[in-house]
mmCIF file with all atom_site columns, C-alpha atoms and ligand atoms in Angstrom:
data_model
loop_
_atom_site.group_PDB
_atom_site.id
_atom_site.type_symbol
_atom_site.label_atom_id
_atom_site.label_alt_id
_atom_site.label_comp_id
_atom_site.label_asym_id
_atom_site.label_entity_id
_atom_site.label_seq_id
_atom_site.pdbx_PDB_ins_code
_atom_site.Cartn_x
_atom_site.Cartn_y
_atom_site.Cartn_z
_atom_site.occupancy
_atom_site.B_iso_or_equiv
_atom_site.pdbx_formal_charge
_atom_site.auth_seq_id
_atom_site.auth_comp_id
_atom_site.auth_asym_id
_atom_site.auth_atom_id
_atom_site.pdbx_PDB_model_num
ATOM   1   C  CA  . UNK A 1 1   ? 10.225  -74.309 178.669 1.00 53.00 ? 1   UNK A CA  1
ATOM   2   C  CA  . UNK A 1 2   ? 10.253  -72.074 175.616 1.00 54.00 ? 2   UNK A CA  1
ATOM   3   C  CA  . UNK A 1 3   ? 6.719   -70.767 175.664 1.00 54.00 ? 3   UNK A CA  1
ATOM   4   C  CA  . UNK A 1 4   ? 6.638   -69.554 179.225 1.00 65.00 ? 4   UNK A CA  1
ATOM   5   C  CA  . UNK A 1 5   ? 4.675   -66.322 178.969 1.00 74.00 ? 5   UNK A CA  1
ATOM   6   C  CA  . UNK A 1 6   ? 0.932   -66.890 179.132 1.00 83.00 ? 6   UNK A CA  1
ATOM   7   C  CA  . UNK A 1 7   ? -2.050  -64.556 179.163 1.00 87.00 ? 7   UNK A CA  1
ATOM   8   C  CA  . UNK A 1 8   ? -3.001  -63.936 182.783 1.00 90.00 ? 8   UNK A CA  1
ATOM   9   C  CA  . UNK A 1 9   ? -6.519  -64.187 184.106 1.00 93.00 ? 9   UNK A CA  1
ATOM   10  C  CA  . UNK A 1 10  ? -7.915  -61.698 186.610 1.00 93.00 ? 10  UNK A CA  1
ATOM   11  C  CA  . UNK A 1 11  ? -9.226  -63.139 189.893 1.00 96.00 ? 11  UNK A CA  1
ATOM   12  C  CA  . UNK A 1 12  ? -9.516  -62.422 193.607 1.00 96.00 ? 12  UNK A CA  1
ATOM   13  C  CA  . UNK A 1 13  ? -8.102  -65.680 194.962 1.00 98.00 ? 13  UNK A CA  1
ATOM   14  C  CA  . UNK A 1 14  ? -5.102  -65.627 197.302 1.00 98.00 ? 14  UNK A CA  1
ATOM   15  C  CA  . UNK A 1 15  ? -3.202  -68.444 195.624 1.00 98.00 ? 15  UNK A CA  1
ATOM   16  C  CA  . UNK A 1 16  ? -2.579  -69.084 191.949 1.00 97.00 ? 16  UNK A CA  1
ATOM   17  C  CA  . UNK A 1 17  ? -0.689  -72.080 190.655 1.00 96.00 ? 17  UNK A CA  1
ATOM   18  C  CA  . UNK A 1 18  ? 0.417   -72.727 187.088 1.00 95.00 ? 18  UNK A CA  1
ATOM   19  C  CA  . UNK A 1 19  ? 1.520   -76.048 185.700 1.00 96.00 ? 19  UNK A CA  1
ATOM   20  C  CA  . UNK A 1 20  ? 3.270   -76.522 182.359 1.00 95.00 ? 20  UNK A CA  1
ATOM   21  C  CA  . UNK A 1 21  ? 2.954   -79.863 180.626 1.00 95.00 ? 21  UNK A CA  1
ATOM   22  C  CA  . UNK A 1 22  ? 3.656   -81.267 177.216 1.00 96.00 ? 22  UNK A CA  1
ATOM   23  C  CA  . UNK A 1 23  ? 2.498   -84.344 175.378 1.00 98.00 ? 23  UNK A CA  1
ATOM   24  C  CA  . UNK A 1 24  ? 2.914   -85.819 171.909 1.00 98.00 ? 24  UNK A CA  1
ATOM   25  C  CA  . UNK A 1 25  ? -0.329  -86.903 170.283 1.00 98.00 ? 25  UNK A CA  1
ATOM   26  C  CA  . UNK A 1 26  ? -1.779  -87.705 166.901 1.00 98.00 ? 26  UNK A CA  1
ATOM   27  C  CA  . UNK A 1 27  ? -5.145  -86.466 165.714 1.00 98.00 ? 27  UNK A CA  1
ATOM   28  C  CA  . UNK A 1 28  ? -7.213  -85.674 162.668 1.00 97.00 ? 28  UNK A CA  1
ATOM   29  C  CA  . UNK A 1 29  ? -10.159 -83.337 162.184 1.00 96.00 ? 29  UNK A CA  1
ATOM   30  C  CA  . UNK A 1 30  ? -12.951 -85.321 160.529 1.00 94.00 ? 30  UNK A CA  1
ATOM   31  C  CA  . UNK A 1 31  ? -14.477 -82.598 158.361 1.00 95.00 ? 31  UNK A CA  1
ATOM   32  C  CA  . UNK A 1 32  ? -13.839 -81.704 154.709 1.00 93.00 ? 32  UNK A CA  1
ATOM   33  C  CA  . UNK A 1 33  ? -13.355 -78.002 155.575 1.00 95.00 ? 33  UNK A CA  1
ATOM   34  C  CA  . UNK A 1 34  ? -10.377 -78.960 157.727 1.00 93.00 ? 34  UNK A CA  1
ATOM   35  C  CA  . UNK A 1 35  ? -8.215  -79.456 154.613 1.00 93.00 ? 35  UNK A CA  1
ATOM   36  C  CA  . UNK A 1 36  ? -4.903  -81.168 155.347 1.00 93.00 ? 36  UNK A CA  1
ATOM   37  C  CA  . UNK A 1 37  ? -5.956  -81.547 158.998 1.00 94.00 ? 37  UNK A CA  1
ATOM   38  C  CA  . UNK A 1 38  ? -8.277  -84.347 157.868 1.00 96.00 ? 38  UNK A CA  1
ATOM   39  C  CA  . UNK A 1 39  ? -5.169  -86.508 157.512 1.00 97.00 ? 39  UNK A CA  1
ATOM   40  C  CA  . UNK A 1 40  ? -3.772  -88.056 160.639 1.00 97.00 ? 40  UNK A CA  1
ATOM   41  C  CA  . UNK A 1 41  ? -0.752  -86.101 161.884 1.00 97.00 ? 41  UNK A CA  1
ATOM   42  C  CA  . UNK A 1 42  ? 1.001   -85.329 165.139 1.00 98.00 ? 42  UNK A CA  1
ATOM   43  C  CA  . UNK A 1 43  ? 1.793   -82.409 167.411 1.00 98.00 ? 43  UNK A CA  1
ATOM   44  C  CA  . UNK A 1 44  ? 3.784   -81.811 170.537 1.00 97.00 ? 44  UNK A CA  1
ATOM   45  C  CA  . UNK A 1 45  ? 1.206   -79.960 172.590 1.00 97.00 ? 45  UNK A CA  1
ATOM   46  C  CA  . UNK A 1 46  ? 2.243   -77.520 175.306 1.00 96.00 ? 46  UNK A CA  1
ATOM   47  C  CA  . UNK A 1 47  ? -0.363  -76.961 177.969 1.00 96.00 ? 47  UNK A CA  1
ATOM   48  C  CA  . UNK A 1 48  ? -0.396  -74.503 180.838 1.00 96.00 ? 48  UNK A CA  1
ATOM   49  C  CA  . UNK A 1 49  ? -3.173  -74.756 183.388 1.00 97.00 ? 49  UNK A CA  1
ATOM   50  C  CA  . UNK A 1 50  ? -4.000  -72.048 185.924 1.00 97.00 ? 50  UNK A CA  1
ATOM   51  C  CA  . UNK A 1 51  ? -5.527  -73.133 189.236 1.00 98.00 ? 51  UNK A CA  1
ATOM   52  C  CA  . UNK A 1 52  ? -6.569  -70.766 192.009 1.00 98.00 ? 52  UNK A CA  1
ATOM   53  C  CA  . UNK A 1 53  ? -8.070  -70.913 195.469 1.00 98.00 ? 53  UNK A CA  1
ATOM   54  C  CA  . UNK A 1 54  ? -8.073  -69.437 198.954 1.00 98.00 ? 54  UNK A CA  1
ATOM   55  C  CA  . UNK A 1 55  ? -7.374  -72.587 200.988 1.00 97.00 ? 55  UNK A CA  1
ATOM   56  C  CA  . UNK A 1 56  ? -4.541  -75.111 200.967 1.00 97.00 ? 56  UNK A CA  1
ATOM   57  C  CA  . UNK A 1 57  ? -4.914  -78.840 201.612 1.00 96.00 ? 57  UNK A CA  1
ATOM   58  C  CA  . UNK A 1 58  ? -3.399  -80.828 204.499 1.00 95.00 ? 58  UNK A CA  1
ATOM   59  C  CA  . UNK A 1 59  ? -0.042  -80.998 202.677 1.00 95.00 ? 59  UNK A CA  1
ATOM   60  C  CA  . UNK A 1 60  ? 0.085   -77.253 202.095 1.00 97.00 ? 60  UNK A CA  1
ATOM   61  C  CA  . UNK A 1 61  ? -0.776  -77.611 198.419 1.00 97.00 ? 61  UNK A CA  1
ATOM   62  C  CA  . UNK A 1 62  ? -3.463  -75.874 196.420 1.00 97.00 ? 62  UNK A CA  1
ATOM   63  C  CA  . UNK A 1 63  ? -3.404  -78.998 194.248 1.00 97.00 ? 63  UNK A CA  1
ATOM   64  C  CA  . UNK A 1 64  ? -0.704  -81.605 193.766 1.00 96.00 ? 64  UNK A CA  1
ATOM   65  C  CA  . UNK A 1 65  ? 1.317   -80.851 190.596 1.00 94.00 ? 65  UNK A CA  1
ATOM   66  C  CA  . UNK A 1 66  ? 1.706   -84.565 189.924 1.00 95.00 ? 66  UNK A CA  1
ATOM   67  C  CA  . UNK A 1 67  ? -2.037  -85.146 189.857 1.00 96.00 ? 67  UNK A CA  1
ATOM   68  C  CA  . UNK A 1 68  ? -2.363  -82.487 187.134 1.00 96.00 ? 68  UNK A CA  1
ATOM   69  C  CA  . UNK A 1 69  ? 0.307   -84.182 185.054 1.00 96.00 ? 69  UNK A CA  1
ATOM   70  C  CA  . UNK A 1 70  ? -1.477  -87.513 185.460 1.00 96.00 ? 70  UNK A CA  1
ATOM   71  C  CA  . UNK A 1 71  ? -4.824  -86.040 184.372 1.00 96.00 ? 71  UNK A CA  1
ATOM   72  C  CA  . UNK A 1 72  ? -3.463  -84.438 181.216 1.00 96.00 ? 72  UNK A CA  1
ATOM   73  C  CA  . UNK A 1 73  ? -0.010  -85.424 179.963 1.00 94.00 ? 73  UNK A CA  1
ATOM   74  C  CA  . UNK A 1 74  ? -0.163  -89.067 181.011 1.00 95.00 ? 74  UNK A CA  1
ATOM   75  C  CA  . UNK A 1 75  ? -3.682  -89.421 179.644 1.00 96.00 ? 75  UNK A CA  1
ATOM   76  C  CA  . UNK A 1 76  ? -2.950  -88.083 176.160 1.00 98.00 ? 76  UNK A CA  1
ATOM   77  C  CA  . UNK A 1 77  ? 0.766   -88.680 175.567 1.00 98.00 ? 77  UNK A CA  1
ATOM   78  C  CA  . UNK A 1 78  ? 1.535   -91.061 172.665 1.00 98.00 ? 78  UNK A CA  1
ATOM   79  C  CA  . UNK A 1 79  ? -2.113  -91.653 171.838 1.00 98.00 ? 79  UNK A CA  1
ATOM   80  C  CA  . UNK A 1 80  ? -4.425  -90.892 168.941 1.00 98.00 ? 80  UNK A CA  1
ATOM   81  C  CA  . UNK A 1 81  ? -6.768  -88.285 170.394 1.00 98.00 ? 81  UNK A CA  1
ATOM   82  C  CA  . UNK A 1 82  ? -9.667  -89.429 168.175 1.00 97.00 ? 82  UNK A CA  1
ATOM   83  C  CA  . UNK A 1 83  ? -9.531  -92.804 169.960 1.00 97.00 ? 83  UNK A CA  1
ATOM   84  C  CA  . UNK A 1 84  ? -10.422 -91.296 173.333 1.00 97.00 ? 84  UNK A CA  1
ATOM   85  C  CA  . UNK A 1 85  ? -14.030 -91.770 174.353 1.00 96.00 ? 85  UNK A CA  1
ATOM   86  C  CA  . UNK A 1 86  ? -14.345 -88.096 175.233 1.00 96.00 ? 86  UNK A CA  1
ATOM   87  C  CA  . UNK A 1 87  ? -13.906 -87.129 171.571 1.00 97.00 ? 87  UNK A CA  1
ATOM   88  C  CA  . UNK A 1 88  ? -16.460 -87.952 168.904 1.00 95.00 ? 88  UNK A CA  1
ATOM   89  C  CA  . UNK A 1 89  ? -15.863 -87.833 165.149 1.00 93.00 ? 89  UNK A CA  1
ATOM   90  C  CA  . UNK A 1 90  ? -19.609 -87.251 164.527 1.00 94.00 ? 90  UNK A CA  1
ATOM   91  C  CA  . UNK A 1 91  ? -20.036 -84.049 166.563 1.00 96.00 ? 91  UNK A CA  1
ATOM   92  C  CA  . UNK A 1 92  ? -17.969 -80.874 165.893 1.00 96.00 ? 92  UNK A CA  1
ATOM   93  C  CA  . UNK A 1 93  ? -18.221 -79.927 169.568 1.00 96.00 ? 93  UNK A CA  1
ATOM   94  C  CA  . UNK A 1 94  ? -16.220 -83.070 170.274 1.00 97.00 ? 94  UNK A CA  1
ATOM   95  C  CA  . UNK A 1 95  ? -13.738 -83.187 167.363 1.00 97.00 ? 95  UNK A CA  1
ATOM   96  C  CA  . UNK A 1 96  ? -10.207 -83.150 168.849 1.00 97.00 ? 96  UNK A CA  1
ATOM   97  C  CA  . UNK A 1 97  ? -9.420  -79.615 167.656 1.00 97.00 ? 97  UNK A CA  1
ATOM   98  C  CA  . UNK A 1 98  ? -7.178  -77.432 169.804 1.00 97.00 ? 98  UNK A CA  1
ATOM   99  C  CA  . UNK A 1 99  ? -10.296 -75.687 171.137 1.00 98.00 ? 99  UNK A CA  1
ATOM   100 C  CA  . UNK A 1 100 ? -12.011 -78.916 172.148 1.00 98.00 ? 100 UNK A CA  1
ATOM   101 C  CA  . UNK A 1 101 ? -8.839  -80.454 173.580 1.00 98.00 ? 101 UNK A CA  1
ATOM   102 C  CA  . UNK A 1 102 ? -8.325  -77.327 175.718 1.00 98.00 ? 102 UNK A CA  1
ATOM   103 C  CA  . UNK A 1 103 ? -11.923 -77.524 176.992 1.00 98.00 ? 103 UNK A CA  1
ATOM   104 C  CA  . UNK A 1 104 ? -11.528 -81.249 177.664 1.00 98.00 ? 104 UNK A CA  1
ATOM   105 C  CA  . UNK A 1 105 ? -8.391  -80.591 179.713 1.00 98.00 ? 105 UNK A CA  1
ATOM   106 C  CA  . UNK A 1 106 ? -10.352 -78.025 181.725 1.00 98.00 ? 106 UNK A CA  1
ATOM   107 C  CA  . UNK A 1 107 ? -13.206 -80.482 182.318 1.00 98.00 ? 107 UNK A CA  1
ATOM   108 C  CA  . UNK A 1 108 ? -10.875 -83.294 183.456 1.00 97.00 ? 108 UNK A CA  1
ATOM   109 C  CA  . UNK A 1 109 ? -9.045  -80.983 185.836 1.00 98.00 ? 109 UNK A CA  1
ATOM   110 C  CA  . UNK A 1 110 ? -12.109 -79.267 187.283 1.00 98.00 ? 110 UNK A CA  1
ATOM   111 C  CA  . UNK A 1 111 ? -13.793 -82.635 187.859 1.00 97.00 ? 111 UNK A CA  1
ATOM   112 C  CA  . UNK A 1 112 ? -10.782 -83.641 189.969 1.00 97.00 ? 112 UNK A CA  1
ATOM   113 C  CA  . UNK A 1 113 ? -10.656 -80.280 191.787 1.00 98.00 ? 113 UNK A CA  1
ATOM   114 C  CA  . UNK A 1 114 ? -14.324 -80.683 192.711 1.00 98.00 ? 114 UNK A CA  1
ATOM   115 C  CA  . UNK A 1 115 ? -13.362 -83.746 194.790 1.00 97.00 ? 115 UNK A CA  1
ATOM   116 C  CA  . UNK A 1 116 ? -10.871 -81.751 196.913 1.00 97.00 ? 116 UNK A CA  1
ATOM   117 C  CA  . UNK A 1 117 ? -11.853 -80.317 200.282 1.00 97.00 ? 117 UNK A CA  1
ATOM   118 C  CA  . UNK A 1 118 ? -10.086 -76.995 199.726 1.00 98.00 ? 118 UNK A CA  1
ATOM   119 C  CA  . UNK A 1 119 ? -12.117 -76.450 196.507 1.00 97.00 ? 119 UNK A CA  1
ATOM   120 C  CA  . UNK A 1 120 ? -9.584  -74.950 194.077 1.00 98.00 ? 120 UNK A CA  1
ATOM   121 C  CA  . UNK A 1 121 ? -10.822 -73.910 190.631 1.00 98.00 ? 121 UNK A CA  1
ATOM   122 C  CA  . UNK A 1 122 ? -9.301  -74.087 187.179 1.00 98.00 ? 122 UNK A CA  1
ATOM   123 C  CA  . UNK A 1 123 ? -9.421  -70.575 185.685 1.00 98.00 ? 123 UNK A CA  1
ATOM   124 C  CA  . UNK A 1 124 ? -7.631  -71.073 182.403 1.00 97.00 ? 124 UNK A CA  1
ATOM   125 C  CA  . UNK A 1 125 ? -6.186  -73.670 180.073 1.00 97.00 ? 125 UNK A CA  1
ATOM   126 C  CA  . UNK A 1 126 ? -3.621  -72.485 177.548 1.00 97.00 ? 126 UNK A CA  1
ATOM   127 C  CA  . UNK A 1 127 ? -2.942  -75.054 174.822 1.00 97.00 ? 127 UNK A CA  1
ATOM   128 C  CA  . UNK A 1 128 ? -0.298  -74.560 172.153 1.00 95.00 ? 128 UNK A CA  1
ATOM   129 C  CA  . UNK A 1 129 ? -0.598  -76.911 169.190 1.00 96.00 ? 129 UNK A CA  1
ATOM   130 C  CA  . UNK A 1 130 ? 2.120   -75.499 166.919 1.00 94.00 ? 130 UNK A CA  1
ATOM   131 C  CA  . UNK A 1 131 ? 4.831   -72.822 167.277 1.00 91.00 ? 131 UNK A CA  1
ATOM   132 C  CA  . UNK A 1 132 ? 2.368   -70.303 165.812 1.00 92.00 ? 132 UNK A CA  1
ATOM   133 C  CA  . UNK A 1 133 ? -1.044  -71.465 167.107 1.00 94.00 ? 133 UNK A CA  1
ATOM   134 C  CA  . UNK A 1 134 ? -2.599  -71.723 170.529 1.00 95.00 ? 134 UNK A CA  1
ATOM   135 C  CA  . UNK A 1 135 ? -5.989  -71.627 172.206 1.00 97.00 ? 135 UNK A CA  1
ATOM   136 C  CA  . UNK A 1 136 ? -6.981  -70.251 175.600 1.00 97.00 ? 136 UNK A CA  1
ATOM   137 C  CA  . UNK A 1 137 ? -10.032 -71.803 177.229 1.00 98.00 ? 137 UNK A CA  1
ATOM   138 C  CA  . UNK A 1 138 ? -11.659 -70.049 180.180 1.00 97.00 ? 138 UNK A CA  1
ATOM   139 C  CA  . UNK A 1 139 ? -14.830 -71.408 181.745 1.00 96.00 ? 139 UNK A CA  1
ATOM   140 C  CA  . UNK A 1 140 ? -17.771 -69.043 182.036 1.00 90.00 ? 140 UNK A CA  1
ATOM   141 C  CA  . UNK A 1 141 ? -17.898 -67.481 185.479 1.00 73.00 ? 141 UNK A CA  1
ATOM   142 C  CA  . UNK A 1 142 ? -20.004 -69.509 187.872 1.00 64.00 ? 142 UNK A CA  1
ATOM   143 C  CA  . UNK A 1 143 ? -20.246 -72.415 185.453 1.00 56.00 ? 143 UNK A CA  1
ATOM   144 C  CA  . UNK A 1 144 ? -19.494 -75.768 187.040 1.00 53.00 ? 144 UNK A CA  1
ATOM   145 C  CA  . UNK A 1 145 ? -17.655 -78.539 185.246 1.00 50.00 ? 145 UNK A CA  1
ATOM   146 C  CA  . UNK A 1 146 ? -19.812 -80.948 183.259 1.00 51.00 ? 146 UNK A CA  1
ATOM   147 C  CA  . UNK A 1 147 ? -19.432 -84.417 184.653 1.00 46.00 ? 147 UNK A CA  1
HETATM 148 ZN ZN1 . ZN  B 2 .   ? -3.397  -80.920 164.001 1.00 56.92 ? 201 ZN  B ZN1 1
#
């Protein structure tokens, strides 16, 4: 993958796993200040998620790579992001901007990690929307995922 250098996040966990994913999605930003982004258009998003923990599961994984792909790439690929229930065209905290999509990816992943016995955590979501623009989302320390 082209964009393979990501900002690293400091932590004290023994294991750190990173998963790269990409998905093609359409979106629009429903606000007049968004300019041309108010018109529906598409991006090939590149996401990198960082998961860490001290314990492995019964298969020797921190978390199954495939389950991460299912939660993110398979969910959003070839869809209009605004159509997803998790986004809301009436509330700027839920417009499908790069920032909100990155946070949403974090929330989906952490919700899944919370069901695992070995309790891994998602420390960072890197989301590139264009060759020149990306967002990094990091949850506040000690903050649990909103379910
Ligand atoms: Zn866009």
